[in-house]
Coordinates of C-alpha atoms in Angstrom, one line a residue:
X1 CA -41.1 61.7 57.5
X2 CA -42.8 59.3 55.1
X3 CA -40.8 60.7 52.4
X4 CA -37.4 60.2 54.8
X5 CA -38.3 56.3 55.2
X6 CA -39.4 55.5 51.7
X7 CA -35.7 56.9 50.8
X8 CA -33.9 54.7 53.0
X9 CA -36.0 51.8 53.0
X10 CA -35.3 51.9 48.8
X11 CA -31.8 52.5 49.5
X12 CA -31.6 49.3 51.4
X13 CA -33.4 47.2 49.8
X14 CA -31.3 48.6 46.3
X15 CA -27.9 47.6 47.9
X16 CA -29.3 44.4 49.7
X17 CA -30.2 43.7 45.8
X18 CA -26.6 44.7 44.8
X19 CA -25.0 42.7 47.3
X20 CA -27.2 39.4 46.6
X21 CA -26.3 39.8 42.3
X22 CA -22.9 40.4 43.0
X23 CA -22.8 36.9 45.2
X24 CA -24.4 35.0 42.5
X25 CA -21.9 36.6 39.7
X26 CA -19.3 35.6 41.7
X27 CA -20.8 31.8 41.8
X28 CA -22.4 31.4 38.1
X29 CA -20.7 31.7 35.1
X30 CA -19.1 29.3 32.5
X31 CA -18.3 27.2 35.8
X32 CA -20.7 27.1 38.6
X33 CA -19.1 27.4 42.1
X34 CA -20.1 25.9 45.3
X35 CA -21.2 29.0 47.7
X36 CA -18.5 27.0 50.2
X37 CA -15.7 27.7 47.9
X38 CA -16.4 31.3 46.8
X39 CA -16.8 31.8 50.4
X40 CA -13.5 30.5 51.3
X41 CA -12.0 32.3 48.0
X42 CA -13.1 35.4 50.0
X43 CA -12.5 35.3 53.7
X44 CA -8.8 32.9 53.5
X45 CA -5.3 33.8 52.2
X46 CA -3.6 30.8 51.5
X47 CA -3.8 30.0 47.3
X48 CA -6.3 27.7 47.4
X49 CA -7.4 25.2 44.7
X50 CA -8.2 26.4 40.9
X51 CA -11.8 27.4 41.4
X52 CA -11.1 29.8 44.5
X53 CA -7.9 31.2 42.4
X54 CA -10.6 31.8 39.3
X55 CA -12.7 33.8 41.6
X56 CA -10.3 35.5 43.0
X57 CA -8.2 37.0 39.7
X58 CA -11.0 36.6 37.4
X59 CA -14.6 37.0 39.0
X60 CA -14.2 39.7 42.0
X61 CA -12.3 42.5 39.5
X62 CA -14.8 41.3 37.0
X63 CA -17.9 41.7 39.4
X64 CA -16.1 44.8 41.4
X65 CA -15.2 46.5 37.8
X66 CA -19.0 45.9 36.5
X67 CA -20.5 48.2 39.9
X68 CA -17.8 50.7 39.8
X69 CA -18.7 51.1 36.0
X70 CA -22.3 50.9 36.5
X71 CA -22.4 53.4 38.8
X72 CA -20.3 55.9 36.9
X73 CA -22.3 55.5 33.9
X74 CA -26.0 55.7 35.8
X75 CA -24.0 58.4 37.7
X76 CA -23.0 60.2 34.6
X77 CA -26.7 60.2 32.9
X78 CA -27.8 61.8 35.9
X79 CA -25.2 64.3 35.7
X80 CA -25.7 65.1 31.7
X81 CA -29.7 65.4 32.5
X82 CA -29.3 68.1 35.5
X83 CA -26.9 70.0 33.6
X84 CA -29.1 70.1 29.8
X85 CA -32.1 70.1 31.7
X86 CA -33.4 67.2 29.5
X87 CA -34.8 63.8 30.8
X88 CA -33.4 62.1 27.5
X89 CA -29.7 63.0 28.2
X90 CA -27.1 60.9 28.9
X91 CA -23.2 60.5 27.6
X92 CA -24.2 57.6 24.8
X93 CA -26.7 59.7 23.3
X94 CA -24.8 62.6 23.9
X95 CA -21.8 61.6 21.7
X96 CA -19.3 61.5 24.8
X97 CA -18.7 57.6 24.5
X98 CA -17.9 58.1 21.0
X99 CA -15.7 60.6 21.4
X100 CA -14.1 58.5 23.7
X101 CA -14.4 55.3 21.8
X102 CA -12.7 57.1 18.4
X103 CA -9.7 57.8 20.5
X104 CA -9.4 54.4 21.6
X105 CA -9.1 53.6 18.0
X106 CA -6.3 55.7 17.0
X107 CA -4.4 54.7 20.1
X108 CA -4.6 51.0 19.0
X109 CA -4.2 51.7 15.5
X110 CA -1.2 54.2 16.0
X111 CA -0.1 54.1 19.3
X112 CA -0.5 50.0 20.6
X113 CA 2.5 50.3 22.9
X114 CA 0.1 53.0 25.3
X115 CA -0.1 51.8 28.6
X116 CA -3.4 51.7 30.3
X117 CA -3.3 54.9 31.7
X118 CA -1.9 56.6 28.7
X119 CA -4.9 55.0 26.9
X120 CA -7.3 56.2 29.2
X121 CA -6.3 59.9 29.6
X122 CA -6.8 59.9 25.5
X123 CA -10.1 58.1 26.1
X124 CA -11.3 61.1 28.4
X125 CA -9.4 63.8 26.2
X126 CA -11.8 62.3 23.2
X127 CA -15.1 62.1 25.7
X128 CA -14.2 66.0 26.1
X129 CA -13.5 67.0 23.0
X130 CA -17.1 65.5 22.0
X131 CA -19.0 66.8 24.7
X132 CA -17.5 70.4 24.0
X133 CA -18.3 70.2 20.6
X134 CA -21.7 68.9 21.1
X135 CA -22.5 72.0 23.6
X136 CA -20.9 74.3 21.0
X137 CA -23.3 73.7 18.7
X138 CA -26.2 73.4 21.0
X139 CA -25.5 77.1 22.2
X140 CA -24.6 78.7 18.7
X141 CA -27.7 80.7 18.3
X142 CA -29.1 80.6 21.8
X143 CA -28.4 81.8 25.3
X144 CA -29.0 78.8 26.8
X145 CA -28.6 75.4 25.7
X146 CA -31.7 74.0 23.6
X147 CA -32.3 70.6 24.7
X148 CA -34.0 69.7 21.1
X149 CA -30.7 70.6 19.2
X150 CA -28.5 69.0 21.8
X151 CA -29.8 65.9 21.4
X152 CA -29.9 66.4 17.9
X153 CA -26.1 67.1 17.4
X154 CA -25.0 64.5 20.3
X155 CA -27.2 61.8 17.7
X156 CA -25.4 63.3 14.4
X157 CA -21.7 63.4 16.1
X158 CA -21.6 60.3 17.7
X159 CA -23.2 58.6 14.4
X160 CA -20.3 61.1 12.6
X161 CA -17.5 59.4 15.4
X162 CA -18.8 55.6 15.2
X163 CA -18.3 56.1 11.6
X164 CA -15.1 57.3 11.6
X165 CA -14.0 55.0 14.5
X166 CA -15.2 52.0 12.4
X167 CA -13.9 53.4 8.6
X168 CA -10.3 53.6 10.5
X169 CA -11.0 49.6 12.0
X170 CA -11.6 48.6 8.3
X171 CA -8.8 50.2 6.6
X172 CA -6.4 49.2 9.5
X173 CA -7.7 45.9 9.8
X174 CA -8.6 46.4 13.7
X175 CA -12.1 45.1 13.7
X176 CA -11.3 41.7 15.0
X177 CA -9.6 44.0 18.4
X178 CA -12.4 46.6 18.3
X179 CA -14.9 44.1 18.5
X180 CA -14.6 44.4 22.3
X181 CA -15.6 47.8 22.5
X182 CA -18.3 48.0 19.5
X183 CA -20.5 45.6 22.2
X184 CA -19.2 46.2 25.3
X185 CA -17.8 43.3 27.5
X186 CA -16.5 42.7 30.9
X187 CA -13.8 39.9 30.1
X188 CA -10.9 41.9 29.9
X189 CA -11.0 43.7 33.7
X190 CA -8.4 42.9 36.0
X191 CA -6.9 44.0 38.9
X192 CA -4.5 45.6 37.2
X193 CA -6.4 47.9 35.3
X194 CA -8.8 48.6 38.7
X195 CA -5.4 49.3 40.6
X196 CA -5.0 52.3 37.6
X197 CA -8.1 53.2 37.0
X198 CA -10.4 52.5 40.1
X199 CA -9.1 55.2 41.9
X200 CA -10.3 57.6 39.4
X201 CA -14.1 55.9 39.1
X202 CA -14.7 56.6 43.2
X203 CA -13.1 59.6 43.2
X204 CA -16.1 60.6 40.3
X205 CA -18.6 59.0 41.8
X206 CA -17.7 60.8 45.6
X207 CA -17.9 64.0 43.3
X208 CA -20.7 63.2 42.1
X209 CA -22.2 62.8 45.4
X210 CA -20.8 65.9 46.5
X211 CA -22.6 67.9 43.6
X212 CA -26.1 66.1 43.9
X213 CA -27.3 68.3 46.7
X214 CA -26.5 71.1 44.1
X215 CA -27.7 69.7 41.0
X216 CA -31.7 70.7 41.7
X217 CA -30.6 74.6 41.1
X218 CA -29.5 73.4 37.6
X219 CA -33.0 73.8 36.6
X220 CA -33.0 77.5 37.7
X221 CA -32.2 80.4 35.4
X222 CA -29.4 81.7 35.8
X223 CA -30.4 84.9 37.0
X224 CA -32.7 83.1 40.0
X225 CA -29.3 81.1 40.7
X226 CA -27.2 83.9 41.2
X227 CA -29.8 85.7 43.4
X228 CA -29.2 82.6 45.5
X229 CA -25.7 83.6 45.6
X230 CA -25.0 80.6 43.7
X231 CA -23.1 80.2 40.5
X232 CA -24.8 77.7 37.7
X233 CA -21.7 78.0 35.4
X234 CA -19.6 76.9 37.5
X235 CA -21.5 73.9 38.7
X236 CA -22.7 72.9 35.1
X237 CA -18.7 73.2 34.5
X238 CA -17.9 70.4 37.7
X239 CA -20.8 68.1 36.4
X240 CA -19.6 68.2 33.0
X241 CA -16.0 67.6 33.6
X242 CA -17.0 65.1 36.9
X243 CA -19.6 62.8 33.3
X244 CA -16.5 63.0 31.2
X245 CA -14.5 61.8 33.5
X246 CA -16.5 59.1 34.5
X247 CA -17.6 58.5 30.9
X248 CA -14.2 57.9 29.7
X249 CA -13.3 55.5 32.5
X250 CA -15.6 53.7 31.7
X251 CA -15.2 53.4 28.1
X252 CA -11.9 52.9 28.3
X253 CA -12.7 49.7 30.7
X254 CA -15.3 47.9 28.8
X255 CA -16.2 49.8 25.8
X256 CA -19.0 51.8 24.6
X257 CA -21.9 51.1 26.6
X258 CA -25.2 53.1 26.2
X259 CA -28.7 53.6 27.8
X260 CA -27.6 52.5 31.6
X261 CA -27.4 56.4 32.0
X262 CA -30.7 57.2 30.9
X263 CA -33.1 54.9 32.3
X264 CA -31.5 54.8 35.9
X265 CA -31.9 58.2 36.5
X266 CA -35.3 57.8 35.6
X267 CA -36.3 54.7 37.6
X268 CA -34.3 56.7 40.9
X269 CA -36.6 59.6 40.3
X270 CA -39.4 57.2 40.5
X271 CA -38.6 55.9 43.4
X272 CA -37.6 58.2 45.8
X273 CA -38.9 61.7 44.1
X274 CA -36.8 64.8 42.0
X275 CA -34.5 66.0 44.6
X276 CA -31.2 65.0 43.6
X277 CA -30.1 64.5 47.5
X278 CA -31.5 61.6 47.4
X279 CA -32.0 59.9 44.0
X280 CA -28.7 60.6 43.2
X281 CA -26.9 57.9 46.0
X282 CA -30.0 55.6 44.4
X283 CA -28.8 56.0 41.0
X284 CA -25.6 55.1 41.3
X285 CA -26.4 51.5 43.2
X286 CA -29.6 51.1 41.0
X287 CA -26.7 51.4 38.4
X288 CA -24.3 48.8 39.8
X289 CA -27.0 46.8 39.7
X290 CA -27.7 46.8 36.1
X291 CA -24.7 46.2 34.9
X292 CA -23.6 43.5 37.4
X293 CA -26.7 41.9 36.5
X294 CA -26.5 42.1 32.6
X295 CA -23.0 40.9 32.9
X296 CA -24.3 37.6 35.0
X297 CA -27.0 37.3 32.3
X298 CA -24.8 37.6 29.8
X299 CA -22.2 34.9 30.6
X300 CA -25.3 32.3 31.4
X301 CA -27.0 33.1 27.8
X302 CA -25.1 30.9 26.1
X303 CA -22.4 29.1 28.1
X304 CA -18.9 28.4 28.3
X305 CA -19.4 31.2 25.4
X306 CA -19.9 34.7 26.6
X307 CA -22.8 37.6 24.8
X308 CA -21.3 41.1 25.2
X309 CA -23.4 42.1 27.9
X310 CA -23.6 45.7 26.2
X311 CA -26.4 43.9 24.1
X312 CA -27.9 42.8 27.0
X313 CA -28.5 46.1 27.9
X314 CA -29.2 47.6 24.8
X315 CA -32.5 44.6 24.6
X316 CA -33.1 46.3 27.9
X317 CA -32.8 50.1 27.0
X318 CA -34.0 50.8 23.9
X319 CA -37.9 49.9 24.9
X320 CA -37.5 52.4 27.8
X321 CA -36.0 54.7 25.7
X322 CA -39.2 54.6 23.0
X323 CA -40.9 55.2 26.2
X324 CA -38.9 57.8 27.7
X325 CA -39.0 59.8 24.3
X326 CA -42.9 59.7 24.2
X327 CA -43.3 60.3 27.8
X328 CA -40.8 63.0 28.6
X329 CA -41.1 66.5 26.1
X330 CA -37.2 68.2 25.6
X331 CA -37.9 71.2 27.6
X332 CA -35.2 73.4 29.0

C-alpha cells in the first residue's frame, strides 16, 4: 500500500510539474507573454493579435514537440537498459542517434528534395542499421550480450558515424545546415512536421507502455524466461525495434540529443523502485520534463538569441553520467 501511494503521489506531482513548465514555455521566451493572452491563444478561435498567433504556430508545437521527444528519448534509454541489462545504456551512447544522424546527412547532402517523412524513415533505417551493428559485435564471441563490449562498440561506432557524418558536412560544405542537429534545437518544429511524425512518437511511447510490465523478465536468463512460458527474444526484439523507432523520430525532429535517456531512467527507479510497471509511465513524464525545461532555459540564456538546448542538457548529463559510471558496475 505504501509502495501503491508513493507511485501515484510521484506520478502527480511529475505531471503537475510538466504541466506548470510547459505554461511557462509557452509565456517566456525571446518575448514574454502576458498569462491573459496565452490563455486566450489557447481556449478562443478567432486569429487574434500577433502574440496569441506566435503562441499558437510557434510556441504550442514547439512546447508539444519538446514532451513528445522527451519522452521518447527517456522512454527509449529505459528500453536499451532492460534489454542490455546495463544501467549505462541508452541510444546516444549506444551509437543509434548516430546512425540516425549520418543518414540525415546523406539525405541533405544527396537527396535535399526528401520530404519529411522520406527523411525520417532514412533516419530510423540509419538508427537500425547502427543498433544492429552495435549488437553484432557485442554477441560475436558470447551467448549473451556483454554489456562491457556493448558499450564499448556503441562508444567506437558512434565516434566512427559522427566522424563520417561531419567529414561528409566538410567536403559538401553542409556544416552551416548541420549545425542544427550537431547541438540539438527545438526551433525548427511545427505543426507540420508533428502532423507527420507525431503520430508515430505516441504510437512508441503506447508501446512502450505496453512492454513495461514485461521488461522486468529482461533480466532473466533465458532459460528461466521460457520456463515462464515467456519468450525474451522476442520481447528484446519489440523493445529494440519500439527505441529505434523512437530514437529516430526523434533525431530526425531536433537532432542528436544524448544523456536524457540515461539519467531518467535512473532518477524513475529512484523514485518509485525497479519494477518497470511503474517507473516506466514515470520516465516518460520525468522525460518531457527535461527537455521542456532545457528548451525554456535555453531560449532565456541569452535572449532574443537562442543556445541549442542539446548543450543544456549535455551541462546537465555528463556529471550524472561520471556518477552513473562510478556508481553502477556493467553487469549482465
Amino acid at each position: 500500500m505504501k509502495s501503491t501511494s508513493r507511485y501515484w503521489g510521484w506520478l502527480a506531482l511529475s505531471t503537475g510539474v510538466l504541466i506548470l513548465v510547459m505554461g511557462l514555455s509557452l509565456r517566456f521566451g525571446a518575448d514574454q507573454m502576458r498569462t491573459a493572452t496565452v490563455w486566450h491563444a489557447l481556449t478562443t478561435t478567432h486569429t487574434g493579435n500577433l502574440d496569441q498567433q506566435i503562441i499558437r504556430h510557434i510556441r504550442v508545437p514547439r512546447v508539444l514537440g519538446a514532451a513528445l521527444i522527451g519522452a521518447a528519448l527517456a522512454g527509449s534509454g529505459a528500453l536499451m537498459q532492460a534489454v542490455t541489462r546495463n544501467p549505462l545504456a541508452d541510444s546516444g551512447l549506444l551509437g543509434i542517434n548516430a546512425g540516425a544522424g549520418l543518414m540525415l546527412t546523406l539525405c541533405l547532402a544527396f537527396f535535399p528534395k526528401l520530404s519529411t517523412l522520406q527523411t525520417t524513415g532514412w533516419a530510423i533505417i540509419g538508427a537500425a542499421a547502427s543498433a544492429g551493428l552495435i549488437f553484432s559485435i557485442s554477441t560475436a564471441r558470447h551467448v549473451q550480450l556483454d554489456p562491457t563490449i556493448l558499450v564499448l562498440a556503441g562508444i567506437a561506432i558512434s565516434s566512427l558515424l559522427t566522424a563520417l557524418s561531419e567529414g561528409l558536412a566538410l567536403v559538401l560544405q553542409l556544416k552551416q545546415d548541420l549545425a542544427f542537429w550537431y547541438f540539438g534545437g527545438l526551433g525548427a518544429v511545427s505543426w507540420t512536421q508533428l502532423k507527420f511524425l507525431g503520430p508515430g512518437l505516441v504510437l512508441g511511447l503506447l508501446l512502450t507502455l505496453l512492454l513495461a510490465p514485461q521488461l522486468n523478465l529482461a533480466y532473466l536468463t533465458d532459460d528461466n524466461a521460457q520456463s515462464l512460458g515467456k519468450s525474451l527474444p522476442l520481447l528484446r526484439g519489440l523493445a529494440l525495434i519500439c527505441a529505434v523507432i523512437l530514437s529516430g523520430i526523434s533525431v530526425a525532429l531536433v537532432g542528436t540529443i544524448t544523456f536524457v535517456g540515461l539519467m531518467i531512467p535512473h532518477m524513475a527507479r529512484w523514485l518509485v523502485g525497479a519494477n518497470y510497471r511503474n517507473s516506466m509511465p514515470l520516465t516518460l513524464i520525468l522525460g518531457a520534463t527535461l527537455t521542456v525545461g532545457a528548451d525554456l532555459i535555453a531560449r532565456l540564456v541569452n535572449p532574443p538569441h537562442e543556445t541549442p538546448f542539446g548543450i543544456i542538457i549535455s551541462l546537465i548529463g555528463v556529471p550524472c553520467f561520471i556518477y552513473l559510471a562510478r556508481k553502477e558496475p556493467m553487469k549482465a
